[in-house]
CSV table of C-alpha atoms and ligand atoms in Angstrom, one decimal:
chain,number,residue,atom,x,y,z
U,1,MET,CA,-261.2,5.5,77.6
U,2,ARG,CA,-263.1,7.8,75.9
U,3,PRO,CA,-260.7,10.9,74.0
U,4,ASP,CA,-262.8,13.3,77.1
U,5,GLU,CA,-261.8,11.4,79.7
U,6,PHE,CA,-257.6,10.7,78.1
U,7,ARG,CA,-257.7,15.1,77.6
U,8,HIS,CA,-258.0,14.4,81.4
U,9,LEU,CA,-256.4,11.8,82.0
U,10,GLY,CA,-253.5,13.2,79.9
U,11,HIS,CA,-252.7,16.0,80.5
U,12,GLU,CA,-252.9,15.2,84.8
U,13,LEU,CA,-249.9,12.4,83.6
U,14,ILE,CA,-248.3,15.3,81.3
U,15,GLU,CA,-247.4,17.5,85.1
U,16,TRP,CA,-246.7,14.0,86.4
U,17,ILE,CA,-243.4,13.3,83.7
U,18,ALA,CA,-242.8,16.6,83.9
U,19,ALA,CA,-242.9,16.9,87.5
U,20,TYR,CA,-240.5,14.2,87.9
U,21,ARG,CA,-238.1,15.0,86.0
U,22,GLU,CA,-237.8,18.8,87.6
U,23,GLN,CA,-237.1,16.8,90.4
U,24,ILE,CA,-235.1,13.4,89.6
U,25,GLU,CA,-231.9,14.6,91.1
U,26,THR,CA,-233.7,13.9,94.8
U,27,LEU,CA,-234.0,10.2,94.1
U,28,PRO,CA,-231.8,7.4,94.3
U,29,VAL,CA,-230.3,6.5,91.0
U,30,MET,CA,-230.7,3.0,91.4
U,31,SER,CA,-233.4,1.1,92.8
U,32,ARG,CA,-233.0,-0.2,96.3
U,33,VAL,CA,-236.5,-2.7,95.9
U,34,HIS,CA,-236.1,-6.1,96.3
U,35,PRO,CA,-236.9,-9.5,94.2
U,36,GLY,CA,-241.0,-9.1,94.5
U,37,GLU,CA,-241.3,-6.6,96.1
U,38,ILE,CA,-243.4,-4.7,93.0
U,39,ARG,CA,-245.0,-7.8,92.2
U,40,ASP,CA,-246.7,-8.3,96.0
U,41,GLN,CA,-248.2,-4.7,95.8
U,42,LEU,CA,-250.1,-6.3,92.7
U,43,PRO,CA,-253.8,-8.4,93.1
U,44,ARG,CA,-252.6,-12.1,91.6
U,45,THR,CA,-256.1,-12.0,89.1
U,46,PRO,CA,-257.2,-8.9,87.1
U,47,PRO,CA,-259.7,-7.4,88.1
U,48,LEU,CA,-263.3,-8.8,86.9
U,49,LYS,CA,-265.0,-5.7,85.9
U,50,GLY,CA,-263.7,-2.1,85.2
U,51,GLU,CA,-262.1,-0.3,86.8
U,52,GLY,CA,-261.4,2.8,85.4
U,53,LEU,CA,-257.8,4.8,86.4
U,54,GLY,CA,-258.9,7.3,88.7
U,55,ALA,CA,-255.9,5.6,91.1
U,56,LEU,CA,-253.6,5.1,88.4
U,57,VAL,CA,-251.2,8.6,89.9
U,58,GLY,CA,-251.2,6.9,93.4
U,59,ASP,CA,-250.5,3.7,92.0
U,60,LEU,CA,-247.8,5.0,89.9
U,61,ASP,CA,-246.5,6.7,92.7
U,62,ARG,CA,-247.0,3.7,95.1
U,63,ILE,CA,-246.5,0.7,93.4
U,64,VAL,CA,-243.2,1.5,90.1
U,65,MET,CA,-241.9,4.6,91.4
U,66,PRO,CA,-239.5,2.6,94.5
U,67,GLY,CA,-238.7,0.1,91.4
U,68,ILE,CA,-237.5,2.5,88.7
U,69,THR,CA,-233.9,3.3,88.7
U,70,HIS,CA,-233.4,6.6,86.6
U,71,TRP,CA,-232.3,6.3,83.7
U,72,ASN,CA,-232.2,9.8,83.1
U,73,HIS,CA,-230.5,11.2,87.0
U,74,PRO,CA,-227.4,13.9,86.4
U,75,GLY,CA,-225.7,10.9,88.8
U,76,PHE,CA,-226.6,8.3,86.2
U,77,PHE,CA,-223.2,6.9,85.1
U,78,ALA,CA,-224.3,3.0,84.4
U,79,TYR,CA,-223.8,1.1,81.8
U,80,PHE,CA,-224.2,3.6,78.5
U,81,PRO,CA,-226.9,6.0,78.7
U,82,SER,CA,-229.7,5.6,77.4
U,83,ASN,CA,-231.0,9.1,77.2
U,84,SER,CA,-234.7,10.0,76.5
U,85,ASN,CA,-235.1,13.2,75.8
U,86,LEU,CA,-238.2,14.6,76.2
U,87,SER,CA,-239.1,16.0,72.4
U,88,SER,CA,-239.2,12.4,72.1
U,89,VAL,CA,-240.9,11.4,74.6
U,90,LEU,CA,-243.7,13.5,73.2
U,91,ALA,CA,-243.0,11.8,70.1
U,92,ASP,CA,-244.2,9.1,71.8
U,93,LEU,CA,-246.7,9.8,73.1
U,94,VAL,CA,-248.3,10.7,69.2
U,95,CYS,CA,-247.3,7.8,67.9
U,96,ALA,CA,-249.1,6.4,70.2
U,97,GLY,CA,-251.9,8.8,69.8
U,98,LEU,CA,-252.1,7.3,65.9
U,99,GLY,CA,-251.8,4.2,66.7
U,100,SER,CA,-250.7,3.0,62.9
U,101,GLN,CA,-248.4,0.5,62.1
U,102,GLY,CA,-246.4,0.9,58.8
U,103,MET,CA,-245.5,-1.9,57.4
U,104,SER,CA,-245.5,-0.6,54.1
U,105,TRP,CA,-245.9,2.3,53.3
U,106,GLN,CA,-249.4,2.6,51.4
U,107,THR,CA,-249.9,1.4,55.8
U,108,SER,CA,-249.2,5.0,56.5
U,109,PRO,CA,-247.0,6.8,53.6
U,110,ALA,CA,-246.3,10.3,56.7
U,111,ALA,CA,-244.3,6.6,58.7
U,112,THR,CA,-242.4,6.0,55.9
U,113,GLU,CA,-241.4,9.0,54.1
U,114,VAL,CA,-240.9,11.2,57.2
U,115,GLU,CA,-238.4,8.0,57.9
U,116,ASP,CA,-237.0,8.6,54.9
U,117,VAL,CA,-236.0,11.9,55.1
U,118,VAL,CA,-234.8,11.8,59.4
U,119,MET,CA,-232.7,9.0,58.0
U,120,ASP,CA,-231.2,11.3,55.4
U,121,TRP,CA,-230.8,14.2,56.9
U,122,LEU,CA,-228.9,11.6,60.3
U,123,ARG,CA,-226.8,10.1,57.3
U,124,GLN,CA,-225.5,13.9,56.2
U,125,MET,CA,-225.5,14.9,60.5
U,126,LEU,CA,-222.2,12.1,60.5
U,127,ASP,CA,-220.5,12.8,57.4
U,128,LEU,CA,-221.8,9.4,55.5
U,129,SER,CA,-221.6,9.7,51.9
U,130,ASP,CA,-225.3,8.8,50.3
U,131,ALA,CA,-223.9,5.9,48.8
U,132,PHE,CA,-225.6,4.2,52.4
U,133,THR,CA,-229.5,4.5,52.9
U,134,GLY,CA,-230.8,4.1,56.3
U,135,VAL,CA,-233.5,2.5,57.8
U,136,ILE,CA,-234.7,2.4,61.6
U,137,GLN,CA,-234.3,-1.2,63.3
U,138,ASP,CA,-235.6,-1.2,66.9
U,139,THR,CA,-232.0,-1.8,69.0
U,140,ALA,CA,-228.1,-2.6,67.7
U,141,SER,CA,-228.3,-6.7,68.7
U,142,THR,CA,-231.5,-6.2,66.0
U,143,ALA,CA,-228.6,-4.3,63.4
U,144,THR,CA,-226.3,-7.0,63.3
U,145,PHE,CA,-228.7,-10.0,63.6
U,146,CYS,CA,-229.6,-9.1,60.0
U,147,ALA,CA,-225.8,-7.3,58.7
U,148,LEU,CA,-224.5,-11.4,59.7
U,149,LEU,CA,-228.0,-12.1,57.9
U,150,CYS,CA,-227.1,-10.5,54.8
U,151,ALA,CA,-223.2,-11.1,54.8
U,152,ARG,CA,-224.4,-15.3,55.0
U,153,GLU,CA,-226.9,-14.9,52.3
U,154,ARG,CA,-224.1,-13.0,49.7
U,155,THR,CA,-221.4,-15.3,51.0
U,156,SER,CA,-223.3,-18.6,50.3
U,157,ALA,CA,-224.3,-17.1,46.8
U,158,PHE,CA,-228.1,-17.3,48.7
U,159,SER,CA,-228.2,-20.5,50.2
U,160,GLN,CA,-231.6,-19.8,52.4
U,161,ASN,CA,-232.9,-20.4,48.3
U,162,ARG,CA,-230.9,-24.1,48.5
U,163,GLY,CA,-230.8,-26.0,52.1
U,164,GLY,CA,-230.1,-23.0,53.9
U,165,LEU,CA,-226.1,-23.0,55.9
U,166,GLN,CA,-227.1,-26.6,56.4
U,167,ALA,CA,-225.9,-27.8,53.2
U,168,GLU,CA,-223.6,-24.7,52.4
U,169,PRO,CA,-219.6,-27.6,51.6
U,170,ARG,CA,-217.8,-25.0,53.7
U,171,PRO,CA,-218.4,-24.0,56.8
U,172,LEU,CA,-218.9,-19.8,57.1
U,173,VAL,CA,-216.9,-18.0,59.8
U,174,VAL,CA,-217.3,-14.9,61.4
U,175,TYR,CA,-215.0,-12.3,62.7
U,176,ALA,CA,-214.8,-10.1,66.5
U,177,SER,CA,-212.9,-8.8,69.0
U,178,ASP,CA,-212.4,-10.5,72.3
U,179,GLN,CA,-214.0,-7.1,73.2
U,180,GLY,CA,-217.0,-7.0,70.9
U,181,HIS,CA,-220.2,-6.7,72.3
U,182,SER,CA,-222.9,-10.0,73.4
U,183,SER,CA,-224.8,-9.1,70.2
U,184,ILE,CA,-222.3,-10.7,68.2
U,185,PRO,CA,-221.5,-13.8,68.8
U,186,LYS,CA,-225.8,-14.2,70.0
U,187,ALA,CA,-226.1,-13.1,66.1
U,188,ALA,CA,-223.7,-15.6,64.7
U,189,LEU,CA,-225.4,-18.5,66.9
U,190,LEU,CA,-229.0,-17.3,65.7
U,191,ALA,CA,-227.4,-16.7,61.9
U,192,GLY,CA,-227.1,-20.4,62.4
U,193,PHE,CA,-222.7,-20.0,62.3
U,194,GLY,CA,-222.2,-21.7,65.3
U,195,LYS,CA,-219.7,-21.7,67.7
U,196,ASP,CA,-217.1,-22.9,66.5
U,197,HIS,CA,-217.3,-21.0,63.6
U,198,LEU,CA,-217.4,-17.6,64.9
U,199,ARG,CA,-213.5,-16.3,66.3
U,200,LEU,CA,-212.9,-13.6,69.1
U,201,ILE,CA,-210.0,-12.5,68.6
U,202,ALA,CA,-207.2,-10.6,70.3
U,203,THR,CA,-206.7,-7.5,70.9
U,204,ASP,CA,-203.8,-5.5,72.2
U,205,GLU,CA,-202.5,-2.6,74.7
U,206,ASN,CA,-205.7,-0.4,73.8
U,207,HIS,CA,-208.5,-3.6,74.0
U,208,ALA,CA,-209.1,-2.3,69.8
U,209,LEU,CA,-208.1,-5.7,67.3
U,210,ARG,CA,-204.9,-7.1,66.5
U,211,LEU,CA,-205.1,-6.6,62.7
U,212,ASP,CA,-202.0,-9.2,62.6
U,213,ALA,CA,-203.8,-11.9,64.8
U,214,LEU,CA,-207.5,-11.4,62.6
U,215,GLU,CA,-204.7,-12.1,59.3
U,216,ALA,CA,-204.2,-14.8,60.5
U,217,ALA,CA,-207.2,-16.8,61.6
U,218,ILE,CA,-208.1,-15.8,58.4
U,219,LEU,CA,-205.4,-16.9,56.6
U,220,ALA,CA,-206.0,-20.4,59.1
U,221,ASP,CA,-209.8,-21.0,58.6
U,222,ARG,CA,-208.5,-20.3,55.1
U,223,GLU,CA,-205.9,-23.4,54.8
U,224,ALA,CA,-208.5,-25.5,56.8
U,225,GLY,CA,-210.9,-25.1,54.3
U,226,ARG,CA,-213.3,-22.9,55.5
U,227,THR,CA,-215.1,-19.9,54.0
U,228,PRO,CA,-214.3,-16.5,55.7
U,229,CYS,CA,-217.6,-14.9,56.5
U,230,ALA,CA,-218.0,-11.3,58.1
U,231,LEU,CA,-215.8,-9.1,60.0
U,232,VAL,CA,-217.3,-6.9,62.7
U,233,ALA,CA,-215.8,-4.0,63.6
U,234,ALA,CA,-216.3,-2.1,67.1
U,235,VAL,CA,-216.1,1.5,66.9
U,236,GLY,CA,-216.5,2.3,71.1
U,237,THR,CA,-216.7,-1.2,72.6
U,238,THR,CA,-218.4,-1.4,75.4
U,239,ALA,CA,-216.1,-2.3,78.9
U,240,THR,CA,-214.2,0.7,77.8
U,241,THR,CA,-215.4,2.2,74.0
U,242,ALA,CA,-211.8,0.6,72.1
U,243,LEU,CA,-211.6,1.6,68.6
U,244,ASP,CA,-211.1,-1.1,66.5
U,245,PRO,CA,-209.3,0.0,62.8
U,246,VAL,CA,-211.8,0.0,61.1
U,247,LYS,CA,-209.8,0.8,58.1
U,248,GLY,CA,-207.2,-1.3,58.5
U,249,MET,CA,-209.9,-4.4,58.9
U,250,VAL,CA,-212.1,-3.0,55.8
U,251,ASP,CA,-208.6,-3.3,53.3
U,252,LEU,CA,-208.9,-6.8,55.1
U,253,ALA,CA,-212.4,-7.6,54.2
U,254,LYS,CA,-211.8,-6.5,50.6
U,255,ARG,CA,-208.5,-9.2,50.2
U,256,HIS,CA,-210.8,-11.8,52.1
U,257,GLY,CA,-214.1,-11.4,50.4
U,258,LEU,CA,-215.8,-10.9,54.1
U,259,TRP,CA,-218.6,-8.8,54.8
U,260,LEU,CA,-217.7,-5.8,57.1
U,261,HIS,CA,-220.5,-4.3,60.1
U,262,VAL,CA,-219.2,-2.1,62.1
U,263,ASP,CA,-221.2,-1.7,65.2
U,264,ALA,CA,-220.8,1.7,66.8
U,265,ALA,CA,-224.0,1.4,69.1
U,266,LEU,CA,-222.2,3.9,71.3
U,267,ALA,CA,-219.5,5.5,70.0
U,268,GLY,CA,-221.8,6.5,66.5
U,269,THR,CA,-223.8,10.2,68.2
U,270,ALA,CA,-220.0,11.2,69.4
U,271,MET,CA,-219.4,11.4,64.8
U,272,LEU,CA,-222.2,13.9,64.5
U,273,CYS,CA,-219.0,15.7,66.0
U,274,PRO,CA,-216.2,16.5,62.9
U,275,GLU,CA,-213.5,16.3,64.7
U,276,CYS,CA,-214.2,12.9,65.6
U,277,ARG,CA,-214.8,10.9,62.5
U,278,TRP,CA,-211.0,9.8,62.7
U,279,MET,CA,-212.5,7.5,65.2
U,280,TRP,CA,-214.3,4.8,62.0
U,281,ALA,CA,-211.8,5.9,59.5
U,282,GLY,CA,-212.5,3.7,56.7
U,283,ILE,CA,-216.1,3.3,57.3
U,284,GLU,CA,-216.9,4.9,54.3
U,285,ASN,CA,-216.2,0.7,52.7
U,286,ALA,CA,-218.0,-0.6,55.4
U,287,ASP,CA,-220.8,-3.1,54.3
U,288,SER,CA,-223.3,-2.2,57.5
U,289,LEU,CA,-222.8,-0.2,60.2
U,290,VAL,CA,-225.5,0.4,63.0
U,291,LEU,CA,-226.1,3.2,66.0
U,292,ASN,CA,-228.4,3.7,68.8
U,293,PRO,CA,-229.4,7.0,69.3
U,294,HIS,CA,-230.9,5.7,72.0
U,295,LYS,CA,-228.1,5.5,74.0
U,296,TRP,CA,-226.0,9.1,73.9
U,297,MET,CA,-228.6,10.9,71.1
U,298,GLY,CA,-231.3,11.2,72.9
U,299,THR,CA,-234.4,10.0,71.1
U,300,GLY,CA,-235.2,7.7,73.5
U,301,PHE,CA,-235.1,3.9,74.1
U,302,ASP,CA,-235.6,2.3,71.4
U,303,LEU,CA,-234.6,3.5,68.5
U,304,THR,CA,-231.7,2.5,66.5
U,305,ALA,CA,-230.1,3.7,62.7
U,306,TYR,CA,-229.3,0.7,60.4
U,307,PHE,CA,-226.9,1.9,57.7
U,308,VAL,CA,-226.5,0.1,54.3
U,309,ARG,CA,-224.1,-0.2,51.4
U,310,ASP,CA,-226.7,-1.9,49.2
U,311,PRO,CA,-230.2,-2.0,50.0
U,312,GLU,CA,-230.9,-4.1,46.6
U,313,HIS,CA,-229.5,-7.5,49.7
U,314,LEU,CA,-231.1,-6.5,52.1
U,315,ILE,CA,-234.3,-6.3,50.6
U,316,ARG,CA,-233.8,-9.8,49.1
U,317,VAL,CA,-232.6,-11.4,52.7
U,318,MET,CA,-235.8,-9.8,54.4
U,319,GLY,CA,-238.4,-9.3,51.5
U,320,THR,CA,-241.4,-11.5,51.7
U,321,ASN,CA,-244.2,-11.4,49.1
U,322,PRO,CA,-247.2,-12.5,50.3
U,323,SER,CA,-250.5,-11.6,47.7
U,324,TYR,CA,-252.5,-10.0,51.0
U,325,LEU,CA,-249.1,-7.7,51.2
U,326,HIS,CA,-249.5,-6.2,47.5
U,327,THR,CA,-250.0,-2.2,47.2
U,328,ALA,CA,-250.3,-0.2,44.0
U,329,GLN,CA,-247.4,1.6,44.8
U,330,ASP,CA,-244.8,-1.2,45.2
U,331,GLY,CA,-243.1,0.3,42.0
U,332,GLU,CA,-242.4,3.3,43.7
U,333,VAL,CA,-241.9,3.0,47.5
U,334,ARG,CA,-239.9,2.1,50.1
U,335,ASN,CA,-241.9,-1.3,52.2
U,336,LEU,CA,-240.6,-0.6,55.3
U,337,ARG,CA,-241.3,-4.1,56.3
U,338,ASP,CA,-239.2,-6.1,54.3
U,339,TRP,CA,-235.5,-3.9,55.7
U,340,GLY,CA,-235.8,-6.1,58.3
U,341,ILE,CA,-236.9,-8.6,60.7
U,342,PRO,CA,-240.6,-7.8,62.0
U,343,LEU,CA,-243.6,-7.1,59.6
U,344,GLY,CA,-244.7,-4.4,61.9
U,345,ARG,CA,-243.0,-1.4,62.5
U,346,ARG,CA,-244.3,1.3,64.8
U,347,PHE,CA,-243.4,5.1,64.0
U,348,ARG,CA,-240.1,5.3,65.0
U,349,ALA,CA,-239.4,8.3,63.1
U,350,LEU,CA,-241.1,10.8,64.9
U,351,LYS,CA,-238.3,10.4,68.0
U,352,LEU,CA,-235.4,11.1,65.5
U,353,TRP,CA,-237.8,14.6,63.9
U,354,PHE,CA,-238.8,15.7,67.4
U,355,LEU,CA,-235.4,15.9,69.0
U,356,ILE,CA,-232.8,16.8,65.5
U,357,ARG,CA,-236.1,19.7,65.4
U,358,ASP,CA,-236.0,20.6,68.2
U,359,LEU,CA,-232.0,21.0,68.9
U,360,GLY,CA,-230.7,20.5,65.8
U,361,VAL,CA,-227.0,19.8,64.2
U,362,GLU,CA,-225.9,22.5,66.7
U,363,GLY,CA,-227.4,21.4,70.2
U,364,LEU,CA,-227.0,17.8,69.8
U,365,GLN,CA,-222.8,18.7,69.3
U,366,ALA,CA,-222.5,20.8,72.3
U,367,LYS,CA,-224.3,17.9,74.3
U,368,ILE,CA,-221.2,15.6,72.7
U,369,ARG,CA,-218.5,18.2,73.2
U,370,ARG,CA,-219.8,18.7,77.3
U,371,ASP,CA,-219.6,15.1,77.7
U,372,LEU,CA,-216.3,14.8,76.2
U,373,ALA,CA,-214.6,17.5,78.2
U,374,ASN,CA,-216.3,16.3,81.4
U,375,ALA,CA,-214.4,12.5,80.3
U,376,GLN,CA,-211.1,14.4,80.3
U,377,TRP,CA,-211.7,16.3,83.5
U,378,LEU,CA,-212.2,13.4,84.5
U,379,LYS,CA,-209.7,11.3,83.6
U,380,GLU,CA,-206.6,13.9,84.7
U,381,GLN,CA,-208.3,14.3,88.4
U,382,ILE,CA,-207.3,10.3,88.2
U,383,GLU,CA,-203.6,11.4,86.8
U,384,ALA,CA,-202.9,13.2,89.2
U,385,ALA,CA,-204.1,11.4,92.0
U,386,PRO,CA,-202.6,9.4,93.7
U,387,ASP,CA,-203.6,5.3,93.9
U,388,TRP,CA,-206.0,5.7,91.0
U,389,GLU,CA,-204.9,3.9,87.6
U,390,ARG,CA,-206.7,4.6,84.3
U,391,LEU,CA,-206.9,1.1,82.9
U,392,ALA,CA,-208.0,2.3,79.2
U,393,PRO,CA,-207.7,5.2,76.8
U,394,VAL,CA,-210.6,7.7,77.4
U,395,GLU,CA,-211.4,8.4,73.8
U,396,LEU,CA,-215.6,8.8,74.3
U,397,GLN,CA,-217.3,9.5,77.1
U,398,THR,CA,-216.6,6.7,79.4
U,399,VAL,CA,-213.4,6.5,82.0
U,400,CYS,CA,-212.5,3.0,83.4
U,401,LEU,CA,-210.9,3.5,87.2
U,402,ARG,CA,-209.5,1.7,90.3
U,403,HIS,CA,-208.6,2.4,93.3
U,404,VAL,CA,-204.4,0.8,94.6
U,405,PRO,CA,-203.4,1.7,97.5
U,406,LEU,CA,-200.4,-0.2,97.4
U,407,ALA,CA,-200.4,-2.4,100.2
U,408,MET,CA,-202.8,-4.3,97.1
U,409,LYS,CA,-200.9,-2.8,94.7
U,410,ASP,CA,-200.1,-7.1,93.6
U,411,ASP,CA,-202.7,-8.4,94.7
U,412,GLU,CA,-205.8,-8.8,92.1
U,413,THR,CA,-207.8,-10.8,94.7
U,414,ALA,CA,-208.0,-8.6,97.2
U,415,LEU,CA,-208.3,-5.2,94.6
U,416,LYS,CA,-210.8,-7.0,93.7
U,417,VAL,CA,-213.6,-6.8,96.6
U,418,HIS,CA,-212.3,-3.1,97.4
U,419,ASN,CA,-212.9,-1.7,94.4
U,420,LEU,CA,-215.9,-3.8,94.0
U,421,ALA,CA,-216.6,-2.7,97.4
U,422,ILE,CA,-216.4,1.7,96.9
U,423,ALA,CA,-218.7,1.0,93.9
U,424,ASP,CA,-220.9,-0.9,96.4
U,425,ARG,CA,-220.4,2.5,98.4
U,426,ILE,CA,-221.3,4.7,95.6
U,427,ASN,CA,-224.7,3.2,94.9
U,428,GLN,CA,-226.1,2.3,97.7
U,429,ASP,CA,-225.7,6.0,98.8
U,430,GLY,CA,-228.0,6.8,95.9
U,431,ARG,CA,-226.9,9.9,94.2
U,432,CYS,CA,-224.4,8.1,91.2
U,433,TYR,CA,-224.9,4.8,89.6
U,434,LEU,CA,-222.2,2.7,88.3
U,435,THR,CA,-221.0,-0.2,86.2
U,436,PRO,CA,-218.1,-2.2,88.6
U,437,SER,CA,-217.1,-5.5,85.2
U,438,MET,CA,-213.8,-7.0,84.7
U,439,LEU,CA,-211.8,-6.3,82.5
U,440,LYS,CA,-209.0,-8.7,81.3
U,441,GLY,CA,-208.8,-10.7,84.7
U,442,ARG,CA,-209.2,-6.5,86.2
U,443,GLN,CA,-211.5,-5.1,88.9
U,444,MET,CA,-212.4,-1.6,87.3
U,445,ILE,CA,-215.2,0.8,88.0
U,446,ARG,CA,-216.8,2.1,84.8
U,447,VAL,CA,-218.2,5.6,84.9
U,448,SER,CA,-220.3,6.5,81.9
U,449,ILE,CA,-220.9,9.8,81.5
U,450,GLY,CA,-223.5,11.7,79.2
U,451,ALA,CA,-226.8,11.6,81.2
U,452,GLU,CA,-228.4,14.4,79.3
U,453,ALA,CA,-228.6,16.1,82.7
U,454,THR,CA,-224.8,15.7,83.4
U,455,GLU,CA,-223.7,18.1,84.2
U,456,ARG,CA,-219.1,19.4,85.1
U,457,ARG,CA,-221.0,19.4,88.6
U,458,HIS,CA,-222.1,16.1,88.4
U,459,VAL,CA,-219.0,13.8,87.4
U,460,ALA,CA,-216.6,16.4,90.4
U,461,ALA,CA,-218.9,14.7,92.6
U,462,LEU,CA,-219.0,11.5,91.9
U,463,TRP,CA,-215.3,12.0,92.1
U,464,THR,CA,-215.2,13.5,95.8
U,465,ASP,CA,-218.0,10.6,96.2
U,466,LEU,CA,-214.8,7.5,94.9
U,467,GLN,CA,-212.4,10.0,97.1
U,468,THR,CA,-214.4,9.6,100.2
U,469,ALA,CA,-215.2,5.7,99.4
U,470,ALA,CA,-211.5,4.7,99.1
U,471,GLN,CA,-210.1,5.8,101.7
U,472,PRO,CA,-209.0,3.2,104.4
U,473,GLY,CA,-212.1,2.2,106.8
U,474,CYS,CA,-215.1,3.4,104.2
U,475,CYS,CA,-216.4,0.6,102.9
U,476,ASP,CA,-215.2,-2.4,105.7
F,1,PLP,N1,-223.1,-2.8,70.6
F,1,PLP,C1,-222.6,-2.3,72.0
F,1,PLP,C2,-221.1,-1.5,72.0
F,1,PLP,C3,-223.3,-1.5,73.2
F,1,PLP,O1,-222.4,-1.5,73.4
F,1,PLP,C4,-224.5,-2.5,73.3
F,1,PLP,C5,-225.6,-2.1,74.4
F,1,PLP,O2,-225.3,-1.1,75.7
F,1,PLP,C6,-225.5,-3.0,71.9
F,1,PLP,C7,-224.8,-3.1,70.7
F,1,PLP,C8,-226.8,-3.3,72.1
F,1,PLP,O3,-227.7,-2.4,72.3
F,1,PLP,P1,-229.4,-2.3,72.1
F,1,PLP,O4,-229.6,-2.5,74.0
F,1,PLP,O5,-229.9,-1.4,71.4
F,1,PLP,O6,-229.5,-4.0,70.8
């Protein structure tokens, strides 16, 4: 494509995105297509001759849009938010337009140095001390995988330089709560610990890890000749945003020589607000921590912030140094290829740079506070309503609830069918989208607040819709 063609079509597409965001509220949140419906509209074989992109906007409207679930819709209450502030959309455009690849400082110095600065801004915004150094990763899953690799290598005194984990005399063990995200078991398995050496520790009535159960598991492993290696604390679990006791976990980790990694994928963003920081008290002594600005902060998917206390260790685990990657500046700069798994790196830092400049710390804090207040409001409605039950504390922006009609009070199977039907009716209606899920054997409806466009009136409308859907006969 020539630059003049790009200019023409680019203007049209910017218009298209702006119009999309302006009218997003009129669209059904969840895509209504059936499997194969999008695929069937595309030719089975590629065009032999270039056809140009004249038909592009029409095809986006006709073929792609029906297959989109709108994560930036104000009625999006599913999963966790994945906000894409329009400033970060522009940053992604610049990133793609520059087409640079920042694997080494020399391959695009700006990519490294903007990242250095914005990760330090973020560190300050979270009130982390300068004992932490940040680096951008694609996802929290990758960052947690890096953390477990670093833990493995620290505990095994760099077994990777010998026979690897396979030659270790004692198996290494990883601990997390039974409410931890699936990325933790996945990372433990991929890092070679094996399912037999992964302990999912019981949680208390607030769904937070129980320290007594953790200590007992560590001691039992020691007793049996295994080596406790890594501990993952969840600050804001996926199901209920439960808060593991970081301080107590840090103490246990220190006492037993474990690596402590904190998964604050969603909740880390709340720490922009000083009044939320009690939720991760003790964080200063963690070995590593991850948060996802691509969830609640607004940088657009994907951008994960990974902070470590010992960058030299990370570089030793991840670093490769073939001669074709050597550059003259290697002694003076960060070569970010050595701070994670991929060699090539795109210029993700632009998204954080644009977002923070556009909104400022106060603008970002105001949005978090609005969402926290909306969650408290919904919590109060549920507590005041007969036949509705709250299933977990509401510390952040997620509210776990269910409808419990008197006649079904003691019948978990009937409650499951009933609440699934309520959630299904809401999702089919199109104005809102939420995630039903199980919590320790109980069916719940999970309302995750935090899309950028979601105001109080949208939460109030969801509450009205939930009550309507729960009326007898409504979901039959
Ligand atoms: N950790 C927690 C607590 C999460 O809720 C999620 C995703 O929702 C993840 C990790 C994984 O995030 P990612 O998609 O960035 O790998």
